[in-house]
Coordinates of C-alpha atoms and ligand atoms in Angstrom, one line a residue:
M121 CA 0.0 0.0 0.0
S122 CA 2.7 2.4 1.1
N123 CA 4.7 1.5 -2.0
N124 CA 1.9 3.0 -4.1
K125 CA 2.2 6.4 -2.5
P126 CA 4.9 8.0 -4.7
E127 CA 2.9 6.9 -7.8
Q128 CA -0.3 8.3 -6.4
V129 CA 1.4 11.6 -5.5
G130 CA 2.8 11.7 -9.0
R131 CA -0.7 11.3 -10.4
V132 CA -2.0 14.0 -8.2
F133 CA 0.8 16.3 -9.3
E134 CA 0.2 15.4 -12.9
R135 CA -3.5 16.4 -12.4
F136 CA -2.5 19.7 -10.8
F137 CA -0.2 20.2 -13.8
Q138 CA -2.9 19.5 -16.3
E139 CA -5.6 21.4 -14.6
T140 CA -3.9 24.7 -13.5
D141 CA -4.8 27.9 -15.4
E142 CA -1.1 28.6 -15.7
A143 CA 0.4 27.5 -19.0
C144 CA 3.2 25.0 -18.0
C145 CA 5.7 23.2 -20.1
V146 CA 8.9 21.3 -19.9
L147 CA 11.7 22.3 -22.3
E148 CA 14.9 20.6 -23.2
A149 CA 17.8 22.8 -24.0
Q150 CA 19.7 21.7 -27.1
V151 CA 22.7 23.2 -28.9
E152 CA 21.6 24.1 -32.4
A153 CA 23.6 24.1 -35.6
S154 CA 24.4 27.7 -35.1
G155 CA 26.0 26.9 -31.8
Q156 CA 23.3 28.7 -29.9
L157 CA 21.2 27.0 -27.2
G158 CA 17.7 26.3 -28.4
F159 CA 14.7 24.7 -26.6
V160 CA 12.4 21.9 -27.7
L161 CA 9.1 21.1 -26.0
L162 CA 9.0 17.9 -24.0
E163 CA 5.7 18.2 -22.3
A164 CA 2.9 20.8 -22.0
N165 CA -0.2 21.0 -20.0
A166 CA -3.8 21.7 -21.2
S167 CA -3.6 25.4 -20.6
F168 CA -0.4 25.7 -22.6
R169 CA -1.8 23.7 -25.4
K170 CA -5.0 25.7 -25.4
H171 CA -2.9 28.7 -26.4
A172 CA -1.6 26.8 -29.3
W173 CA 1.9 27.6 -28.4
C174 CA 3.0 24.1 -29.2
G175 CA 3.6 24.6 -32.9
E176 CA 2.1 22.3 -35.5
T177 CA 3.3 19.1 -34.0
P178 CA 2.0 17.7 -30.7
P179 CA 4.2 17.9 -27.6
G180 CA 6.8 15.3 -27.1
H181 CA 8.1 15.6 -30.7
G182 CA 10.9 17.8 -29.8
R183 CA 9.7 20.9 -31.7
E184 CA 10.5 24.4 -30.6
P185 CA 7.4 25.9 -29.0
A186 CA 5.8 29.0 -30.5
L187 CA 5.9 31.0 -27.3
P188 CA 4.4 34.5 -27.3
L189 CA 7.7 36.0 -26.1
D190 CA 10.4 37.6 -28.1
E191 CA 14.1 36.9 -28.5
A192 CA 15.1 38.8 -25.4
W193 CA 13.3 36.4 -23.1
L194 CA 14.9 33.4 -24.8
E195 CA 18.2 34.9 -23.6
L196 CA 16.8 34.8 -20.1
L197 CA 15.8 31.2 -20.5
R198 CA 19.3 30.3 -21.8
E199 CA 20.7 31.9 -18.7
V200 CA 18.4 29.7 -16.5
A201 CA 19.5 26.6 -18.5
L202 CA 23.2 27.5 -18.1
S203 CA 23.3 29.0 -14.6
G204 CA 20.6 27.0 -12.9
C205 CA 19.2 30.2 -11.3
D206 CA 15.4 30.5 -11.1
L207 CA 13.7 33.2 -13.2
H208 CA 10.7 35.2 -12.1
A209 CA 9.8 38.2 -14.3
C210 CA 7.0 40.1 -15.9
L211 CA 7.4 40.2 -19.6
E212 CA 5.5 41.9 -22.4
G213 CA 3.8 39.7 -24.9
P214 CA 3.6 40.5 -28.7
E215 CA 0.0 41.8 -28.5
P216 CA -0.6 45.4 -27.3
E217 CA -1.0 45.6 -23.5
Q218 CA -0.3 41.9 -23.1
W219 CA 1.8 40.9 -20.1
F220 CA 2.9 37.6 -18.7
E221 CA 4.3 36.5 -15.4
V222 CA 7.1 34.1 -16.3
R223 CA 8.7 31.6 -13.9
A224 CA 11.4 29.2 -15.0
F225 CA 13.8 26.8 -13.3
R226 CA 16.3 24.3 -14.3
A227 CA 16.0 20.6 -13.7
G228 CA 18.8 18.2 -14.6
D229 CA 22.4 19.1 -14.9
A230 CA 24.2 21.8 -17.0
A231 CA 25.2 19.2 -19.6
R232 CA 21.7 18.4 -20.7
P233 CA 19.5 20.9 -18.9
V234 CA 15.7 20.6 -18.8
V235 CA 13.8 23.7 -18.0
G236 CA 10.4 24.0 -16.4
L237 CA 8.5 27.0 -17.6
R238 CA 5.2 28.6 -16.3
L239 CA 3.4 31.5 -18.0
R240 CA 0.5 33.4 -16.5
D241 CA -1.4 36.0 -18.5
I242 CA -1.6 39.0 -16.2
S243 CA -2.7 41.5 -18.8
E244 CA -6.0 42.2 -16.9
Q245 CA -4.3 42.8 -13.6
R246 CA -1.8 45.1 -15.2
R247 CA -4.7 47.0 -16.9
L248 CA -6.3 47.4 -13.5
V249 CA -3.1 48.6 -11.8
D250 CA -2.6 51.0 -14.7
R251 CA -6.1 52.4 -14.3
L252 CA -5.6 52.8 -10.6
Q253 CA -2.3 54.6 -11.2
N254 CA -4.0 56.9 -13.6
L255 CA -6.7 57.5 -11.0
R256 CA -3.9 58.5 -8.7
R257 CA -2.6 61.0 -11.2
I258 CA -5.8 62.8 -12.1
T259 CA -6.2 66.2 -10.7
T260 CA -9.8 67.1 -11.6
V261 CA -11.4 64.6 -9.1
G262 CA -10.0 63.8 -5.8
V263 CA -9.9 60.1 -4.7
L264 CA -9.5 59.1 -1.1
F265 CA -9.1 55.6 0.3
W266 CA -10.1 55.2 3.9
G267 CA -9.0 52.3 6.1
A268 CA -11.2 50.3 8.4
E269 CA -10.9 52.9 11.2
F270 CA -11.6 55.8 8.8
G271 CA -8.0 56.8 8.7
L272 CA -6.8 57.9 5.2
V273 CA -4.7 55.1 3.6
D274 CA -4.2 56.7 0.2
A275 CA -5.2 59.8 -1.7
N276 CA -4.6 60.8 -5.3
E277 CA -3.0 63.9 -6.8
G278 CA -6.4 65.7 -7.2
F279 CA -7.0 65.5 -3.4
I280 CA -3.4 66.5 -2.6
Q281 CA -3.9 69.6 -4.7
M282 CA -7.3 70.4 -3.3
S283 CA -6.2 70.0 0.3
G284 CA -2.6 71.4 0.2
F285 CA -1.3 68.4 2.2
S286 CA 1.5 66.2 0.8
R287 CA 0.5 62.6 0.4
E288 CA 2.7 61.7 3.4
E289 CA 1.0 64.3 5.5
A290 CA -2.5 63.4 4.4
I291 CA -2.1 59.6 5.0
G292 CA -3.1 58.6 8.5
K293 CA -5.4 61.6 9.0
T294 CA -9.0 60.9 10.0
W295 CA -12.0 62.7 8.5
Q296 CA -12.6 64.3 11.8
E297 CA -9.2 66.1 11.5
L298 CA -10.0 67.2 8.0
T299 CA -13.6 68.3 8.6
P300 CA -14.6 71.5 10.4
E301 CA -16.7 70.8 13.5
E302 CA -20.0 72.1 12.2
F303 CA -19.9 69.6 9.3
H304 CA -19.3 66.6 11.6
P305 CA -23.1 65.8 11.7
A306 CA -23.2 65.6 7.8
S307 CA -20.1 63.4 7.8
W308 CA -21.5 61.1 10.5
N309 CA -24.7 60.8 8.4
A310 CA -22.6 59.7 5.4
V311 CA -20.6 57.2 7.6
R312 CA -23.9 55.7 8.7
Q313 CA -25.1 55.4 5.2
V314 CA -21.9 53.8 4.0
L315 CA -22.0 51.3 6.9
T316 CA -25.6 50.3 6.3
R317 CA -26.0 50.4 2.6
G318 CA -22.5 50.4 1.2
E319 CA -22.6 54.0 -0.1
A320 CA -23.8 57.4 0.8
T321 CA -25.8 59.9 -1.2
P322 CA -23.3 62.5 -2.5
Y323 CA -23.2 65.5 -0.1
E324 CA -21.4 68.8 0.2
K325 CA -19.4 70.0 3.1
Q326 CA -16.3 72.0 3.9
Y327 CA -12.9 70.5 4.3
L328 CA -9.8 72.1 5.9
R329 CA -6.7 72.8 3.9
K330 CA -3.2 72.4 5.4
D331 CA -3.1 76.1 6.1
G332 CA -6.4 76.0 8.0
S333 CA -8.4 77.7 5.2
R334 CA -11.6 75.9 4.0
W335 CA -12.7 74.5 0.7
W336 CA -16.1 73.1 -0.4
G337 CA -16.2 69.6 -1.7
L338 CA -18.9 67.3 -3.1
F339 CA -18.2 63.9 -1.5
A340 CA -19.3 60.5 -2.8
P341 CA -18.1 57.6 -0.6
R342 CA -18.5 53.9 -1.4
K343 CA -17.5 50.9 0.5
I344 CA -15.1 48.6 -1.3
G345 CA -14.1 45.5 0.6
D346 CA -13.1 46.7 4.1
Q347 CA -12.1 50.1 2.8
V348 CA -14.1 53.1 1.7
M349 CA -13.3 54.8 -1.6
E350 CA -14.5 58.4 -1.8
F351 CA -14.6 60.7 -4.8
V352 CA -14.5 64.4 -4.2
L353 CA -15.1 67.4 -6.5
D354 CA -13.9 70.8 -5.4
V355 CA -17.0 73.0 -5.6
T356 CA -15.6 76.0 -3.8
Q357 CA -16.1 78.3 -6.8
R358 CA -19.7 77.3 -7.4
R359 CA -20.4 77.8 -3.7
H360 CA -18.9 81.3 -3.7
A361 CA -20.9 82.1 -6.8
E362 CA -24.1 80.9 -5.1
A363 CA -23.3 82.9 -2.0
A364 CA -22.8 86.0 -4.2
L365 CA -26.2 85.3 -5.9
R366 CA -27.9 85.0 -2.5
E367 CA -26.3 88.2 -1.4
Q368 CA -27.5 89.9 -4.5
D369 CA -31.0 88.5 -4.0
R370 CA -31.0 89.7 -0.4
R371 CA -30.0 93.2 -1.6
K372 CA -32.7 93.1 -4.2
D373 CA -35.3 92.1 -1.5
E374 CA -33.9 94.9 0.7
F375 CA -34.1 97.3 -2.2
L376 CA -37.7 96.4 -3.0
A377 CA -38.6 96.8 0.7
T378 CA -37.0 100.2 0.9
L379 CA -38.5 101.2 -2.5
A380 CA -42.0 100.2 -1.5
H381 CA -41.6 102.1 1.8
E382 CA -40.3 105.2 0.2
L383 CA -43.0 105.0 -2.5
R384 CA -45.7 104.6 0.1
N385 CA -44.8 107.6 2.2
P386 CA -45.7 110.3 -0.4
L387 CA -48.9 108.4 -1.4
A388 CA -50.7 109.1 1.9
P389 CA -50.5 112.9 1.6
I390 CA -51.4 112.8 -2.1
K391 CA -54.4 110.6 -1.3
N392 CA -55.5 112.9 1.6
G393 CA -54.9 116.0 -0.5
L394 CA -57.0 114.6 -3.3
H395 CA -59.8 113.9 -0.8
V396 CA -59.7 117.5 0.4
L397 CA -59.7 118.7 -3.3
R398 CA -62.7 116.5 -4.1
L399 CA -64.7 117.7 -1.2
S400 CA -64.0 121.3 -2.2
T401 CA -64.7 120.9 -5.9
Q402 CA -68.1 121.3 -7.5
A403 CA -69.8 118.0 -8.2
D404 CA -70.0 116.9 -11.8
S405 CA -67.5 119.6 -12.9
P406 CA -64.7 118.7 -15.3
A407 CA -62.3 119.3 -12.4
Q408 CA -64.2 116.8 -10.3
R409 CA -64.1 114.2 -13.1
T410 CA -60.4 114.7 -13.5
L411 CA -59.9 114.3 -9.8
E412 CA -61.9 111.0 -10.0
I413 CA -59.5 109.8 -12.7
I414 CA -56.5 110.8 -10.6
D415 CA -58.1 109.0 -7.6
R416 CA -58.6 105.8 -9.6
Q417 CA -55.1 105.8 -10.9
L418 CA -53.8 106.6 -7.4
N419 CA -55.7 103.7 -5.9
H420 CA -54.1 101.5 -8.5
L421 CA -50.7 102.8 -7.6
I422 CA -51.4 102.3 -3.9
R423 CA -52.5 98.7 -4.5
L424 CA -49.3 98.0 -6.5
V425 CA -47.1 99.6 -3.8
D426 CA -48.9 97.7 -1.1
D427 CA -48.4 94.4 -2.9
L428 CA -44.8 95.2 -3.3
L429 CA -44.5 96.0 0.4
D430 CA -46.3 92.8 1.3
V431 CA -44.0 90.7 -0.8
A432 CA -41.0 92.4 0.8
R433 CA -42.5 91.5 4.2
I434 CA -43.3 87.9 3.2
T435 CA -39.8 87.3 1.8
A436 CA -38.3 88.7 5.0
G437 CA -40.6 86.4 7.0
K438 CA -42.1 89.4 8.7
V439 CA -45.8 88.8 8.0
R440 CA -47.8 87.4 10.9
V441 CA -51.4 86.5 10.6
D442 CA -53.5 87.6 13.5
K443 CA -56.3 85.0 13.4
R444 CA -59.8 85.0 15.0
V445 CA -62.8 82.9 14.1
V446 CA -65.1 84.7 11.7
P447 CA -67.8 83.7 9.2
L448 CA -66.3 83.1 5.8
R449 CA -69.2 85.1 4.4
D450 CA -67.9 88.3 6.0
I451 CA -64.6 87.9 4.4
L452 CA -66.1 87.1 1.0
T453 CA -68.4 90.1 1.3
R454 CA -65.4 92.4 2.0
S455 CA -63.5 90.9 -1.0
L456 CA -66.5 91.4 -3.3
E457 CA -66.8 95.0 -2.1
A458 CA -63.2 95.6 -2.9
T459 CA -63.5 94.2 -6.4
Q460 CA -67.0 95.1 -7.3
A461 CA -65.9 98.2 -9.3
A462 CA -63.5 96.2 -11.4
I463 CA -66.1 93.5 -12.1
D464 CA -68.7 96.1 -13.0
A465 CA -66.3 98.1 -15.2
K466 CA -66.1 95.1 -17.5
Q467 CA -69.8 94.2 -17.2
H468 CA -69.0 90.7 -16.0
R469 CA -71.9 88.6 -14.7
L470 CA -71.1 87.6 -11.1
T471 CA -72.7 84.6 -9.4
V472 CA -72.2 83.7 -5.8
E473 CA -73.1 80.4 -4.3
L474 CA -72.7 80.1 -0.5
P475 CA -73.8 77.4 2.0
A476 CA -77.2 78.3 3.6
D477 CA -75.7 78.3 7.1
D478 CA -72.7 80.4 8.1
V479 CA -69.4 78.5 8.0
H480 CA -66.4 79.8 9.9
V481 CA -62.7 80.1 9.4
A482 CA -59.9 81.1 11.8
A483 CA -58.6 84.0 9.8
D484 CA -56.7 87.2 9.7
V485 CA -59.6 89.1 8.2
D486 CA -57.5 91.6 6.3
R487 CA -55.2 89.0 4.9
L488 CA -57.8 86.5 3.9
T489 CA -59.8 89.3 2.3
Q490 CA -56.7 90.2 0.3
V491 CA -56.5 86.6 -0.9
F492 CA -60.0 86.5 -2.4
S493 CA -59.8 90.1 -3.6
N494 CA -56.7 89.2 -5.6
L495 CA -58.4 86.1 -7.1
L496 CA -61.6 88.0 -7.9
S497 CA -59.7 91.0 -9.4
N498 CA -57.6 88.6 -11.5
A499 CA -60.8 86.9 -12.7
A500 CA -62.1 90.3 -13.7
K501 CA -58.8 91.4 -15.3
Y502 CA -58.1 88.3 -17.3
T503 CA -61.6 87.9 -18.7
G504 CA -62.8 89.8 -21.7
A505 CA -65.7 92.2 -21.2
G506 CA -69.1 90.6 -20.5
G507 CA -67.6 87.4 -19.0
A508 CA -68.9 85.3 -16.2
I509 CA -67.3 85.0 -12.7
H510 CA -68.6 82.4 -10.3
L511 CA -67.7 82.4 -6.6
Q512 CA -68.6 79.2 -4.8
V513 CA -68.1 77.8 -1.3
L514 CA -68.4 74.1 -0.7
A515 CA -68.4 73.2 3.0
G516 CA -66.9 69.9 4.1
E517 CA -66.8 68.6 7.6
H518 CA -63.3 69.8 8.2
Q519 CA -62.5 72.0 5.3
L520 CA -63.9 74.7 3.1
D521 CA -63.4 74.9 -0.6
V522 CA -63.7 78.4 -2.1
T523 CA -63.5 78.5 -5.9
V524 CA -63.2 81.5 -8.1
Q525 CA -64.1 80.5 -11.6
D526 CA -64.0 82.8 -14.7
S527 CA -64.8 82.4 -18.4
G528 CA -61.6 84.3 -19.3
I529 CA -58.5 83.7 -21.3
G530 CA -57.4 80.6 -19.3
I531 CA -53.9 79.5 -18.5
P532 CA -52.1 77.0 -20.8
A533 CA -51.2 73.8 -18.9
E534 CA -47.4 74.5 -19.0
H535 CA -47.9 77.8 -17.2
Q536 CA -50.2 76.6 -14.5
A537 CA -47.6 75.4 -12.1
G538 CA -45.6 78.6 -12.4
V539 CA -48.4 81.2 -11.8
F540 CA -47.9 81.2 -8.0
E541 CA -44.3 82.1 -8.3
L542 CA -43.1 85.6 -7.5
F543 CA -43.0 87.9 -10.5
S544 CA -44.3 85.2 -12.8
Q545 CA -46.6 86.3 -15.7
V546 CA -48.0 84.4 -18.6
R547 CA -46.3 86.3 -21.4
D548 CA -48.9 85.5 -24.0
H549 CA -51.5 87.3 -21.9
Q550 CA -49.7 90.5 -21.5
P551 CA -50.2 92.2 -24.9
H552 CA -54.0 92.1 -24.5
F553 CA -54.6 92.5 -20.8
E554 CA -53.4 95.1 -18.3
G555 CA -50.8 93.3 -16.3
G556 CA -49.6 93.8 -12.8
L557 CA -46.3 93.0 -11.2
G558 CA -46.7 89.2 -11.1
I559 CA -47.0 89.4 -7.3
G560 CA -50.7 88.8 -6.5
L561 CA -50.8 85.0 -6.8
A562 CA -47.5 84.6 -4.9
L563 CA -49.1 86.6 -2.1
V564 CA -52.3 84.5 -2.3
Q565 CA -50.3 81.3 -1.9
S566 CA -48.2 82.6 1.0
L567 CA -51.2 84.0 2.8
V568 CA -53.3 80.8 2.3
R569 CA -50.5 78.7 3.6
M570 CA -50.3 80.9 6.7
H571 CA -53.9 80.0 7.2
G572 CA -53.1 76.3 7.0
G573 CA -54.7 76.0 3.5
T574 CA -53.7 75.3 -0.1
V575 CA -54.5 77.0 -3.4
E576 CA -54.5 75.4 -6.8
V577 CA -55.4 76.4 -10.3
H578 CA -57.1 74.5 -13.0
S579 CA -57.7 75.6 -16.6
E580 CA -58.6 73.6 -19.7
G581 CA -56.2 75.8 -21.6
A582 CA -56.0 79.1 -23.5
G583 CA -59.4 80.7 -23.9
R584 CA -61.2 78.2 -21.7
G585 CA -61.4 80.1 -18.4
S586 CA -59.6 79.5 -15.1
T587 CA -60.6 78.1 -11.8
F588 CA -58.7 78.9 -8.6
R589 CA -59.6 76.7 -5.6
V590 CA -58.6 77.7 -2.0
R591 CA -59.0 75.0 0.6
L592 CA -59.1 76.2 4.2
P593 CA -59.5 74.3 7.5
R594 CA -63.0 74.8 8.8
A595 CA -63.3 76.3 12.2
D596 CA -66.1 75.7 14.7
A597 CA -68.6 78.5 15.1
P598 CA -67.7 80.7 18.1
A599 CA -69.8 79.8 21.2
Q600 CA -71.7 83.1 21.7
G601 CA -73.2 84.4 18.5
R602 CA -71.3 86.3 15.9
P603 CA -68.0 88.0 16.8
A604 CA -67.9 91.8 16.4
D605 CA -67.3 92.8 12.9
V606 CA -64.4 95.1 12.0
A607 CA -65.2 98.5 13.4
Q608 CA -67.3 100.6 11.1
P609 CA -66.5 104.3 10.9
R610 CA -68.7 106.2 13.3
E611 CA -70.0 109.7 13.0
G612 CA -68.3 111.8 15.6
A613 CA -68.5 115.2 17.0
A614 CA -66.0 118.0 16.2
R615 CA -62.8 117.3 18.2
R616 CA -59.6 119.0 19.1
I617 CA -56.8 117.1 17.3
L618 CA -53.1 117.3 17.3
V619 CA -51.2 116.0 14.2
A620 CA -47.4 115.5 14.6
D621 CA -45.4 114.5 11.6
D622 CA -42.0 115.7 10.3
N623 CA -43.2 115.2 6.8
Q624 CA -44.9 118.6 6.4
D625 CA -47.0 117.5 3.4
A626 CA -48.3 114.5 5.4
A627 CA -49.1 116.6 8.4
D628 CA -50.8 119.3 6.4
T629 CA -53.0 117.1 4.3
L630 CA -54.1 115.1 7.3
A631 CA -54.8 118.3 9.1
S632 CA -56.8 119.6 6.1
L633 CA -58.7 116.4 5.9
L634 CA -59.6 116.6 9.6
R635 CA -60.6 120.3 9.3
V636 CA -62.9 119.5 6.3
E637 CA -64.6 117.0 8.6
G638 CA -65.1 119.9 11.1
H639 CA -62.4 119.2 13.6
E640 CA -60.1 121.7 15.2
V641 CA -56.5 120.8 14.3
V642 CA -53.0 122.0 15.2
T643 CA -49.8 120.5 13.8
A644 CA -46.3 119.8 15.1
S645 CA -43.2 118.7 13.2
D646 CA -41.2 116.9 15.9
G647 CA -41.9 115.0 19.1
L648 CA -40.8 117.8 21.5
E649 CA -43.1 120.3 19.7
A650 CA -45.9 117.7 19.9
V651 CA -45.5 117.5 23.7
E652 CA -45.5 121.3 23.9
R653 CA -48.6 121.6 21.7
A654 CA -50.3 118.9 23.8
R655 CA -49.7 121.0 26.9
T656 CA -51.0 124.3 25.4
F657 CA -53.7 123.1 23.0
R658 CA -55.0 120.2 25.2
P659 CA -56.2 118.0 22.2
E660 CA -58.6 115.1 22.7
V661 CA -56.8 113.0 20.1
A662 CA -53.2 113.2 19.0
F663 CA -51.9 111.5 15.8
L664 CA -48.2 111.0 16.3
D665 CA -45.8 109.9 13.6
L666 CA -43.2 107.5 15.1
G667 CA -40.1 108.4 13.1
M668 CA -39.6 112.1 14.0
P669 CA -36.4 114.1 14.6
V670 CA -35.5 115.7 17.9
M671 CA -37.8 113.3 19.8
D672 CA -39.5 110.3 18.3
G673 CA -43.2 109.6 18.6
L674 CA -42.7 106.8 21.2
E675 CA -40.9 109.2 23.6
A676 CA -43.4 111.9 22.9
A677 CA -46.2 109.5 23.9
R678 CA -44.4 108.5 27.1
R679 CA -44.0 112.1 28.1
I680 CA -47.7 112.9 27.3
R681 CA -48.7 109.8 29.3
A682 CA -46.5 110.9 32.2
A683 CA -48.2 114.3 32.6
E684 CA -51.3 113.9 34.7
E685 CA -53.1 116.8 33.1
L686 CA -52.7 115.2 29.6
A687 CA -53.8 111.7 30.6
H688 CA -57.1 112.0 28.8
I689 CA -55.6 112.4 25.4
R690 CA -56.2 109.5 23.0
L691 CA -52.9 108.7 21.2
V692 CA -52.8 107.2 17.7
A693 CA -49.4 106.0 16.4
L694 CA -48.8 106.5 12.7
T695 CA -46.1 104.2 11.3
G696 CA -45.0 102.1 8.4
W697 CA -44.5 99.1 10.6
G698 CA -47.3 96.7 11.6
Q699 CA -45.7 93.7 13.2
A700 CA -46.9 92.4 16.5
S701 CA -43.6 93.6 18.1
D702 CA -44.1 97.1 16.7
R703 CA -47.7 97.1 18.0
Q704 CA -46.4 96.0 21.4
R705 CA -43.8 98.9 21.5
T706 CA -46.5 101.5 20.8
R707 CA -48.8 99.9 23.3
E708 CA -46.0 100.0 25.9
A709 CA -45.3 103.7 25.1
G710 CA -48.9 104.4 26.0
F711 CA -50.6 104.6 22.6
D712 CA -54.3 103.7 22.3
L713 CA -54.2 102.8 18.7
H714 CA -51.5 101.7 16.1
V715 CA -52.2 102.7 12.5
V716 CA -50.1 101.5 9.6
K717 CA -49.6 104.2 7.0
P718 CA -50.9 105.3 4.6
L719 CA -53.7 106.8 6.6
T720 CA -56.4 106.8 4.1
P721 CA -59.5 108.9 4.7
T722 CA -61.5 105.8 5.7
A723 CA -58.8 104.6 8.0
M724 CA -58.5 108.1 9.5
Q725 CA -62.2 108.1 10.3
E726 CA -62.0 104.6 11.8
A727 CA -59.0 105.6 13.9
L728 CA -60.7 108.7 15.1
A729 CA -63.8 106.8 16.0
I730 CA -62.0 104.1 17.9
A731 CA -59.5 106.4 19.6
A732 CA -62.2 108.8 20.6
H733 CA -64.2 106.0 22.2
A734 CA -61.2 104.1 23.6
Ligands
ADP1192 P1 -50.4 90.0 -12.1 O1 -50.0 91.1 -11.3 O2 -49.5 89.8 -13.3 O3 -51.8 89.8 -12.3 P2 -50.6 87.6 -10.5 O4 -49.6 86.9 -9.6 O5 -51.9 88.0 -9.9 O6 -49.8 88.8 -11.2 O7 -50.9 86.6 -11.6 C1 -49.8 86.0 -12.3 C2 -50.1 85.7 -13.7 O8 -51.1 84.6 -13.8 C3 -50.8 86.8 -14.4 O9 -49.8 87.7 -15.0 C4 -51.6 86.1 -15.5 O10 -50.8 85.8 -16.6 C5 -52.0 84.8 -14.8 N1 -53.3 84.8 -14.3 C6 -53.7 85.1 -13.0 N2 -55.0 84.9 -12.8 C7 -55.5 84.6 -14.0 C8 -56.9 84.3 -14.5 N3 -57.9 84.3 -13.6 N4 -57.0 83.9 -15.7 C9 -55.9 83.8 -16.6 N5 -54.7 84.1 -16.2 C10 -54.5 84.5 -14.9

């Protein structure tokens, strides 16, 4: 049994020899006629034969093999045959990008040497290594290799250039050392993704250069074996360009806000002056008709400026809605009142369909009125004369759907999604219809959202009319009857009134307006003068502008409140600012009422009525 072992082992080795992927052969060295040492094939395995390197005759016939190697390597083989030293080399084959790993050793003595030869095609591995080396050389994309503990084990030239570290300095660093503190959460998130699903969604963060400065990179890590390979693009320039754009955008917003404010200031005295003129002009005279035209145009201008101001406030996040539960009907009535003139002017047929019982919403009355006024005036504007406008409320258990439908020019499908964006206008409409600033619907959307609702548009296309649907959460009716409506102007007796404003025109027109109404009025142009006038004139009501030189309106109010003999004076703050915080400041200073400019004649009467009865 044991005698058989060498034979069995021989058979096993024979099988190994035949079955291995490496091309193996046994060569016999022979001195040729030329005196040179040549080689003939004694034996070759299957892989060797597969390559057809055996020449035309089968192995064992002593033919020279047709090896894919040139003369130079034959020299190496001769050296093996003569010296008995082993050969292990990578040699190029005759085909492009073809490489072999060659091993050779001598068996037998130097007199009749036999050489064992193994060839392994390593072209694919070489190509892979070449590719990796090219990856290391590229500079446009950084490539990082992270070890198991997230220490850097290798980095390419691109990353070296981006980071300013040499390769030696970079290797061994952890991502924590290279990432500024505030971006650690983003990196941890990526690490988690890589560990759980093998790769992370590409993400942007800052990295630290060697000199401590920062650069922006777009990172895309992926797990490969127990390492992580990460590609990174330097996006610093793009980030800076974006920041510059944002800054420009912010300045534009700021400019629009200032512009709207500055435009609004002169409008109040003009409006008031016009009112005075109309009251003192003969009815139905050419002058009266001209004043009416000016008034209409002025109202249009005031609406545009107000919209602009609203947009500026909304973009700055300064709009707050002050909600209370009111019947939706009240809001729609106010919206219809505001737009009736525009609807009538174009002889549109208006139909209104409301639920029989009152339904309620939690609403900032002014703001929600603005929403439906905008939709109704758009319906009137973008519908040819004699069209139809339908306002409908459908009440669900938890929501209210208000639709404003018109038979107008419609909106092509491709424009429908964009109409709610700021400054968007459907260009095809503009030549035929008086346009605005492209603000109205953006305001509508923001305000509806602030009420927890949604707005959407539907149109069958150009010429087929449009339907805007506002969906609002339905509120429960208030427990005790209807809440008080917005105060109506009340007729009042002649009063003694102080008007303080450093804008002479504003003060004068308001004073004229009040005098026309029969009140006795004095004016002051700064806070100090206002306090003086309050002492001497003893007004019942004082309108104080807040932004005045020498002493501002807040301080003037505090001083008036501090004087016992002036305690009865009703104080009305006039200001361009209407935030809750602004209102709180005026309340704290002792004002009875906070009025946002411009003070229109109606608002003036309301203010007077409320202040006088406060
Ligand atoms: P604008 O001040 O231009 O009216 P809006 O934001 O109110 O701005 O509307 C944006 C655009 O949407 C308008 O310019 C108009 O092209 C289109 N649009 C709005 N309402 C209607 C409507 N009822 N019918 C047709 N097009 C409309």
